[in-house]
Amino acid sequence: MNGFFNFYAGYEKGKSKWENMLGLAYGQTKTGEQKYRKSEDKIDFLSTYGYKAGDKWYYSVNANFKSQFVAGYDYPFEVDSGRVKISDFMAPAFISIGPGMEYRPKEFFSLYLSPVTARWIIVNDQDLANTGAFGVTPAEYDDNGNLVKLGEMSRFELGAYFRMIFVKDIVKNVNLNTKLELFSNYREDPQNVDVNWDTKIGLKVNDWISASLGFQLIYDDNTPITDKDGKTGPRTQFMEIFSVGLSYKFTN
């Protein structure tokens, strides 16, 4: 069971342009005798203000917020008797803002580059922060295992940000919506670029029935993941979802 909500609001007057996009998603899955587990959870808000600099170019300021609705868990055991909390609402949350330039050759396609973007990673869960989750500074303990200093619940990064957006009906009743985001942290390992690539293909059956095929690829050097062999380190994460359901579109 999966639910998706996508919202767009734009304003344009003279040389000024303001665009806002909100993407929400939540899903549960059940496999065999396992209990329901979360399969999708996303809050993604993007706001961009631009002032026209010339043909197809805009001076822009970009702001972005990403998080999730509820806690997420890892299941290291084959049964549901044990689970490990690995995330929660605002744990993490990614907040970024920065000036840049946007290139808009077509209404459905844009490229945005900011050479200096500030990004805050929030981990609003002290237990997760103590482990150093999502790159924050972990807690400190003495030789006897006693807590000396709590882990920090936020991390500041400064780096370059690139974004590509393409939204268009590629053929009749088939819409392609894809967004690629890249971020390089100047303050630590700038060669390790964070990647978030989100793609959705929408298929319209009739006025009420639709189908969608979604892909998401994420790589974050500050998020270590333990693989099946017990090795821990940054990993490329990939998700694919196919859904059929009711759809309603309105414009104003």
Short mmCIF file of C-alpha atoms in Angstrom, two decimals, residues 10 23 26 48 56 76 84 108 117-118 122 126 133 169 180 182 192 227 233:
data_model
loop_
_atom_site.label_atom_id
_atom_site.label_comp_id
_atom_site.label_asym_id
_atom_site.label_seq_id
_atom_site.Cartn_x
_atom_site.Cartn_y
_atom_site.Cartn_z
CA GLY A 10 4.20 28.99 -9.30
CA GLY A 23 6.37 15.79 -2.75
CA TYR A 26 4.23 6.91 2.44
CA THR A 48 13.12 28.63 -5.80
CA LYS A 56 16.88 31.58 -20.44
CA PRO A 76 18.58 -7.82 11.51
CA VAL A 84 16.67 -1.55 15.38
CA PHE A 108 9.69 21.56 -18.71
CA THR A 117 25.06 26.30 -0.54
CA ALA A 118 24.65 25.95 3.22
CA ILE A 122 19.34 17.59 11.81
CA GLN A 126 19.42 11.74 20.97
CA ALA A 133 24.04 8.75 12.64
CA ASP A 169 4.46 14.24 -21.19
CA LEU A 180 18.65 14.80 -9.94
CA LEU A 182 24.19 16.53 -6.37
CA ASN A 192 32.53 12.24 -2.31
CA ASP A 227 25.71 -5.21 4.17
CA GLY A 233 30.34 1.76 4.95
#
